[in-house]
Tab-separated table of N, CA and C in Angstrom:
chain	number	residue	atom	x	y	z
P	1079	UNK	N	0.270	-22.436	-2.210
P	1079	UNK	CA	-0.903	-21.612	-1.938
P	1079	UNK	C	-2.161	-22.452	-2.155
P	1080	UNK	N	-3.463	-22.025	-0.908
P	1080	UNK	CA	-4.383	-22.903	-1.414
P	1080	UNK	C	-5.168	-22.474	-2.320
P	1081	UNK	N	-5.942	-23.512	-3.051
P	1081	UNK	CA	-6.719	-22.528	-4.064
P	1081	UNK	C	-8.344	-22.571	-3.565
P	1082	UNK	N	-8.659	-21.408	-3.580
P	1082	UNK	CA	-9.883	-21.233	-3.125
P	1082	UNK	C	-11.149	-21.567	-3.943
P	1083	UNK	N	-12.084	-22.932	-3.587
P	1083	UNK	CA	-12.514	-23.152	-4.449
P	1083	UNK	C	-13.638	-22.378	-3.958
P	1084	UNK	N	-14.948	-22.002	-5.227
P	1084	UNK	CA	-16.325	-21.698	-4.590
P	1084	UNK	C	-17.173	-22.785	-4.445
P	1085	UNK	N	-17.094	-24.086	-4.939
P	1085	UNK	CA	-18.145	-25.697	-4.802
P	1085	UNK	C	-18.097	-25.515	-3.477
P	1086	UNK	N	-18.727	-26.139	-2.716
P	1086	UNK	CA	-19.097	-25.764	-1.139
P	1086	UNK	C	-19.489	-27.538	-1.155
P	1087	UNK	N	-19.601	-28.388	-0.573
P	1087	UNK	CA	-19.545	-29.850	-0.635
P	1087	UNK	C	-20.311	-30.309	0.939
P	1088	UNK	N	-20.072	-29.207	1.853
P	1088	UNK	CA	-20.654	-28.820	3.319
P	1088	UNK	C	-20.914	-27.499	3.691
P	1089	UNK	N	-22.377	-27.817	3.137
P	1089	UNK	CA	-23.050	-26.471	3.924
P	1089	UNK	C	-22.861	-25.890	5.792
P	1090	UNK	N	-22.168	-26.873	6.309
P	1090	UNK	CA	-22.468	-26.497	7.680
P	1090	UNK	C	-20.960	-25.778	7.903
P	1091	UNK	N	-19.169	-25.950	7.305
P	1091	UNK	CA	-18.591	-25.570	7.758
P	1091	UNK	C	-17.905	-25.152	5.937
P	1092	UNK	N	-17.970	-23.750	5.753
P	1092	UNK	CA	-17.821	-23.474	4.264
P	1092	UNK	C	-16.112	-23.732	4.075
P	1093	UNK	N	-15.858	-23.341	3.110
P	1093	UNK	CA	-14.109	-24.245	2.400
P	1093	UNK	C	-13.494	-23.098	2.949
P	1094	UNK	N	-13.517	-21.746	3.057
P	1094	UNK	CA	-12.916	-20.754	3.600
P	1094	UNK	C	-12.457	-20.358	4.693
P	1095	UNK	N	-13.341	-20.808	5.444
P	1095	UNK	CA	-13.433	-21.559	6.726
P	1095	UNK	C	-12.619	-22.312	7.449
P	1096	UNK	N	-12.823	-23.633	6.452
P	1096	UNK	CA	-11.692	-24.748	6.256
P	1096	UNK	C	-10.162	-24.119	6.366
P	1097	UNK	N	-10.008	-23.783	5.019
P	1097	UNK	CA	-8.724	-23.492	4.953
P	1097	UNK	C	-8.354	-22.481	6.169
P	1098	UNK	N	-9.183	-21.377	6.961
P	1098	UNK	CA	-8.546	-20.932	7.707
P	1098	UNK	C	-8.122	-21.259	8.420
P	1099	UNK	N	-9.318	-22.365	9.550
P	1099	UNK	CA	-8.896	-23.095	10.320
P	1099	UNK	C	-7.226	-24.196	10.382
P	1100	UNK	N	-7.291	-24.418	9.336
P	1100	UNK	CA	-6.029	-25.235	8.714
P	1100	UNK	C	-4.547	-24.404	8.639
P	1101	UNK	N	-4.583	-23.196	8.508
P	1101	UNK	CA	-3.730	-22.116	8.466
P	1101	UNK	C	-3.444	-21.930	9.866
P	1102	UNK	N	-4.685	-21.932	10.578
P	1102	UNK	CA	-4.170	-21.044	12.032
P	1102	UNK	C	-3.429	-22.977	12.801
P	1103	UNK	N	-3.666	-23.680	12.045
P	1103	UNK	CA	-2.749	-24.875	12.454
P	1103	UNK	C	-1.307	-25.562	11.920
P	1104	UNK	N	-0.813	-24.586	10.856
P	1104	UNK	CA	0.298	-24.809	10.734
P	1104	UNK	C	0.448	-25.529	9.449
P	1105	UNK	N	-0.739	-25.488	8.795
P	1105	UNK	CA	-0.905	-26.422	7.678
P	1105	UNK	C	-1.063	-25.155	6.385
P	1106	UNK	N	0.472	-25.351	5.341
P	1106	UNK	CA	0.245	-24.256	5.018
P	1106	UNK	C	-1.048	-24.081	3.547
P	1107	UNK	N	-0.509	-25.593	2.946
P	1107	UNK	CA	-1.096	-25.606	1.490
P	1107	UNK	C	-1.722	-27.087	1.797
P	1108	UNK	N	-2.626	-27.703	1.077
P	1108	UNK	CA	-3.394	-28.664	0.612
P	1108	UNK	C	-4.170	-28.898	-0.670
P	1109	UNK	N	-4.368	-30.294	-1.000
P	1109	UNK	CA	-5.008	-30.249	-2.212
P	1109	UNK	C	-6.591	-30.494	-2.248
P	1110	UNK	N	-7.340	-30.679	-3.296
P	1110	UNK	CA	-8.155	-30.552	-3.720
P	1110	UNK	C	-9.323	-31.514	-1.986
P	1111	UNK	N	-8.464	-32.653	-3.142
P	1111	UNK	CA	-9.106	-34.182	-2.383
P	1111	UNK	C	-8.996	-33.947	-0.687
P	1112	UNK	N	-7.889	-33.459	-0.621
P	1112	UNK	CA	-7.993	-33.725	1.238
P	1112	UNK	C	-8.471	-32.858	1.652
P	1113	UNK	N	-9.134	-31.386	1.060
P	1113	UNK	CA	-10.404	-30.431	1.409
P	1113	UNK	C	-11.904	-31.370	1.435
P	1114	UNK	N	-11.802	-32.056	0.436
P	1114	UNK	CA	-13.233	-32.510	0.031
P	1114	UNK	C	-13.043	-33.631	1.098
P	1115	UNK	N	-12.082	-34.593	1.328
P	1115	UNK	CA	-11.905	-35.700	2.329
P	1115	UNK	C	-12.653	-34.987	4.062
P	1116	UNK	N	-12.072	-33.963	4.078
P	1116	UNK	CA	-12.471	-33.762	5.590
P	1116	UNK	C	-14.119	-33.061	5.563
P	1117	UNK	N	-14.278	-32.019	4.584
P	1117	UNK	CA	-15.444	-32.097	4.624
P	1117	UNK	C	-16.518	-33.055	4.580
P	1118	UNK	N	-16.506	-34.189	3.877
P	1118	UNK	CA	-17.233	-35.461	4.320
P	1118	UNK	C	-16.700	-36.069	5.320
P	1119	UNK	N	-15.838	-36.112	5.242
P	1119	UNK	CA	-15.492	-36.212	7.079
P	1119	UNK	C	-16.157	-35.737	8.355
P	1120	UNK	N	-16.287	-34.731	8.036
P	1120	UNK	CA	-16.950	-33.993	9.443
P	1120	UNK	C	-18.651	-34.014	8.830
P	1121	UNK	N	-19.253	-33.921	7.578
P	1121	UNK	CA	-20.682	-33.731	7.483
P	1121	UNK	C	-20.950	-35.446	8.054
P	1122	UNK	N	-20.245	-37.218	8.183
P	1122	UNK	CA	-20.408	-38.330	8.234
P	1122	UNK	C	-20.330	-38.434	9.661
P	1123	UNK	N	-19.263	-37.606	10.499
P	1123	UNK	CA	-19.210	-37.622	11.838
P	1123	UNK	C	-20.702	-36.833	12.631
P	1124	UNK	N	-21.097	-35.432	12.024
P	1124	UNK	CA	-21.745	-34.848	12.701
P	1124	UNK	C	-23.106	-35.813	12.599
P	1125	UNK	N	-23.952	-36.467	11.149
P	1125	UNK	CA	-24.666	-37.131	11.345
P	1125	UNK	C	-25.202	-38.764	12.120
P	1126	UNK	N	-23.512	-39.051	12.271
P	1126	UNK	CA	-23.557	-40.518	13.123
P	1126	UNK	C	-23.486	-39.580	14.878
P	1127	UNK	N	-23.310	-38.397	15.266
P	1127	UNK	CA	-23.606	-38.048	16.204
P	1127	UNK	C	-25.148	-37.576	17.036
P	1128	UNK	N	-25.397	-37.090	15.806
P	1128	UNK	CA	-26.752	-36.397	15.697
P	1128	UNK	C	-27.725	-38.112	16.232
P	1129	UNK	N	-27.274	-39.144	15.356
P	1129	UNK	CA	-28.568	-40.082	15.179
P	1129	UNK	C	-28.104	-40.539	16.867
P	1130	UNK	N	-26.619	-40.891	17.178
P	1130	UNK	CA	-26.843	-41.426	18.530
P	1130	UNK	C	-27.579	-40.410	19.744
P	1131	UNK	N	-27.025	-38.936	19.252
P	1131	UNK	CA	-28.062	-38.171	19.948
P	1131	UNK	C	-29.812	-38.594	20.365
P	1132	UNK	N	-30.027	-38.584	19.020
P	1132	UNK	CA	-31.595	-38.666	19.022
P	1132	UNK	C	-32.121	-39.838	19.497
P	1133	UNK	N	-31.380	-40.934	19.568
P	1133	UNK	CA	-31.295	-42.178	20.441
P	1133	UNK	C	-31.757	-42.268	21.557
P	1134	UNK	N	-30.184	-41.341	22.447
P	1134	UNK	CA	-30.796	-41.060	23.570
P	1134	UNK	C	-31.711	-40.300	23.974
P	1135	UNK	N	-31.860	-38.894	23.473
P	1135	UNK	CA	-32.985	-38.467	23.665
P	1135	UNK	C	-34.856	-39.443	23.696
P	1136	UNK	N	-34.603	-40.287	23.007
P	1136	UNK	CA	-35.902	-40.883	22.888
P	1136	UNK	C	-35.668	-41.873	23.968
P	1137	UNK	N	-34.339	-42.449	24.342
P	1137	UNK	CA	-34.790	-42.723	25.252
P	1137	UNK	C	-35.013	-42.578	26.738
P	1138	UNK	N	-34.911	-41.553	26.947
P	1138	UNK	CA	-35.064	-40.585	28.129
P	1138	UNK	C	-36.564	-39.936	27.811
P	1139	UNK	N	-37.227	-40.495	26.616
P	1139	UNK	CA	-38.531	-40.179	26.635
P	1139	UNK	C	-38.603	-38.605	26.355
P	1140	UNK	N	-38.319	-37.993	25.691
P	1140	UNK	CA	-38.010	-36.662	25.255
P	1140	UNK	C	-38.255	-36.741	23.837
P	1141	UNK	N	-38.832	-35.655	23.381
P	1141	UNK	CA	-38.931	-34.990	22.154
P	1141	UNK	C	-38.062	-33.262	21.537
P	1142	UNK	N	-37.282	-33.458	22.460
P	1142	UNK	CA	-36.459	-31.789	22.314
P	1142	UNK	C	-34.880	-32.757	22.878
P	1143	UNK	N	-34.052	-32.249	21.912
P	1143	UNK	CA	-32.757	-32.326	22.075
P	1143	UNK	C	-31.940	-31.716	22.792
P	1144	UNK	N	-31.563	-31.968	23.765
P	1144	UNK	CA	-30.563	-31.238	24.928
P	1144	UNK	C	-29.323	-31.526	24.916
P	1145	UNK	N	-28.362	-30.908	25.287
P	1145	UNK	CA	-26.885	-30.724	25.187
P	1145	UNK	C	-26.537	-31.862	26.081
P	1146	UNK	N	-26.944	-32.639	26.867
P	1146	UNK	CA	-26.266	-33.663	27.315
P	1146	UNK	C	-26.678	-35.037	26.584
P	1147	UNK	N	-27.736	-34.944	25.744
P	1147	UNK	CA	-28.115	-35.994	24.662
P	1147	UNK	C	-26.655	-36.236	23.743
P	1148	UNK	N	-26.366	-34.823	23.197
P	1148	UNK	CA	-25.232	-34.728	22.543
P	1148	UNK	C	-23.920	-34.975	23.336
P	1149	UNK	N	-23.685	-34.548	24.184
P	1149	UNK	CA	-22.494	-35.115	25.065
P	1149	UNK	C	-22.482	-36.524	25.182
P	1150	UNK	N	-23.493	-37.242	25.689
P	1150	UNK	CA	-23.420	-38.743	25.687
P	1150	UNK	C	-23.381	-39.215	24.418
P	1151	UNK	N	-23.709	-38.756	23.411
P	1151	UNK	CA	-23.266	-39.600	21.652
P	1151	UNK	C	-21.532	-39.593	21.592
P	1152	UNK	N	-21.058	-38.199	22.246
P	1152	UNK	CA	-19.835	-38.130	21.973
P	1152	UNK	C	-18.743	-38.964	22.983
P	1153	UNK	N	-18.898	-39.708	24.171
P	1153	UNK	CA	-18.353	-40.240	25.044
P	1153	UNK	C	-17.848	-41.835	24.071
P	1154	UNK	N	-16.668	-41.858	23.960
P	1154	UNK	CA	-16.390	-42.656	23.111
P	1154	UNK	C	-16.317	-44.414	23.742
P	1155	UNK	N	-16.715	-45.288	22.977
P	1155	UNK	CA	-17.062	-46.746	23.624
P	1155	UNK	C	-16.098	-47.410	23.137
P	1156	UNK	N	-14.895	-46.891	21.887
P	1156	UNK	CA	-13.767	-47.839	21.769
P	1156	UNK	C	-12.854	-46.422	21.543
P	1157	UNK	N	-11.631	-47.205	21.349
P	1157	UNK	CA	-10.396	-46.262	21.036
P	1157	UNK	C	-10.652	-45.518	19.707
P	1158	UNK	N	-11.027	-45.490	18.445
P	1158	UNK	CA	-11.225	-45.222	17.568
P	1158	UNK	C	-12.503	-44.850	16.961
P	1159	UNK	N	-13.458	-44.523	18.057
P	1159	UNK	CA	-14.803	-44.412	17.498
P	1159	UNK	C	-15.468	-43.229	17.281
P	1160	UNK	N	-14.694	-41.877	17.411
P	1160	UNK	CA	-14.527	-40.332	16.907
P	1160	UNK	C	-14.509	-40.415	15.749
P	1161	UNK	N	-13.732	-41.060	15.025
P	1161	UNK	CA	-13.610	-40.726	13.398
P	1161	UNK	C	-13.364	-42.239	12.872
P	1162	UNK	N	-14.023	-42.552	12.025
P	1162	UNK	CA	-14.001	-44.033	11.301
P	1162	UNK	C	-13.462	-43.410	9.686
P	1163	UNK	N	-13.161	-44.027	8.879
P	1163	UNK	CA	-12.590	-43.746	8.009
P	1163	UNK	C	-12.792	-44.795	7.054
């Protein structure tokens, strides 16, 4: 069983959350560390997305962030460049 912690470590996707998501995948129990592992996981991914975002956006000469700014951060330039570890 998982244990439900209340520390929250990522404000953007809460631990309850987590674990549900993880449940509706077949994953029944986990520990501490590999809750806290993916949550910095995903808060390290969303900000190395965000900055290539804002990249392009500036350079398309823009000051407002548009959904294809973000699509082009996410178009991957090597085999492994979604998640670094």
């Amino acid at each position: 069983k998982m244990n439900k912690s209340k520390k929250k470590l990522n404000t953007l996707i809460k631990r309850k959350n987590l674990i549900q998501m993880l449940k509706a995948n077949g994953i029944k129990r986990t520990n501490k560390e590999a809750l806290e592992f993916m949550e910095n996981l995903i808060k390290e991914n969303l900000i190395n997305t965000l900055q290539f975002a804002k990249q392009n956006m500036e350079i398309h000469g823009r000051k407002t962030l548009m959904p294809e700014d973000i699509q082009a951060s996410l178009i991957p330039k090597g085999k492994h460049d979604y998640f670094e570890i």
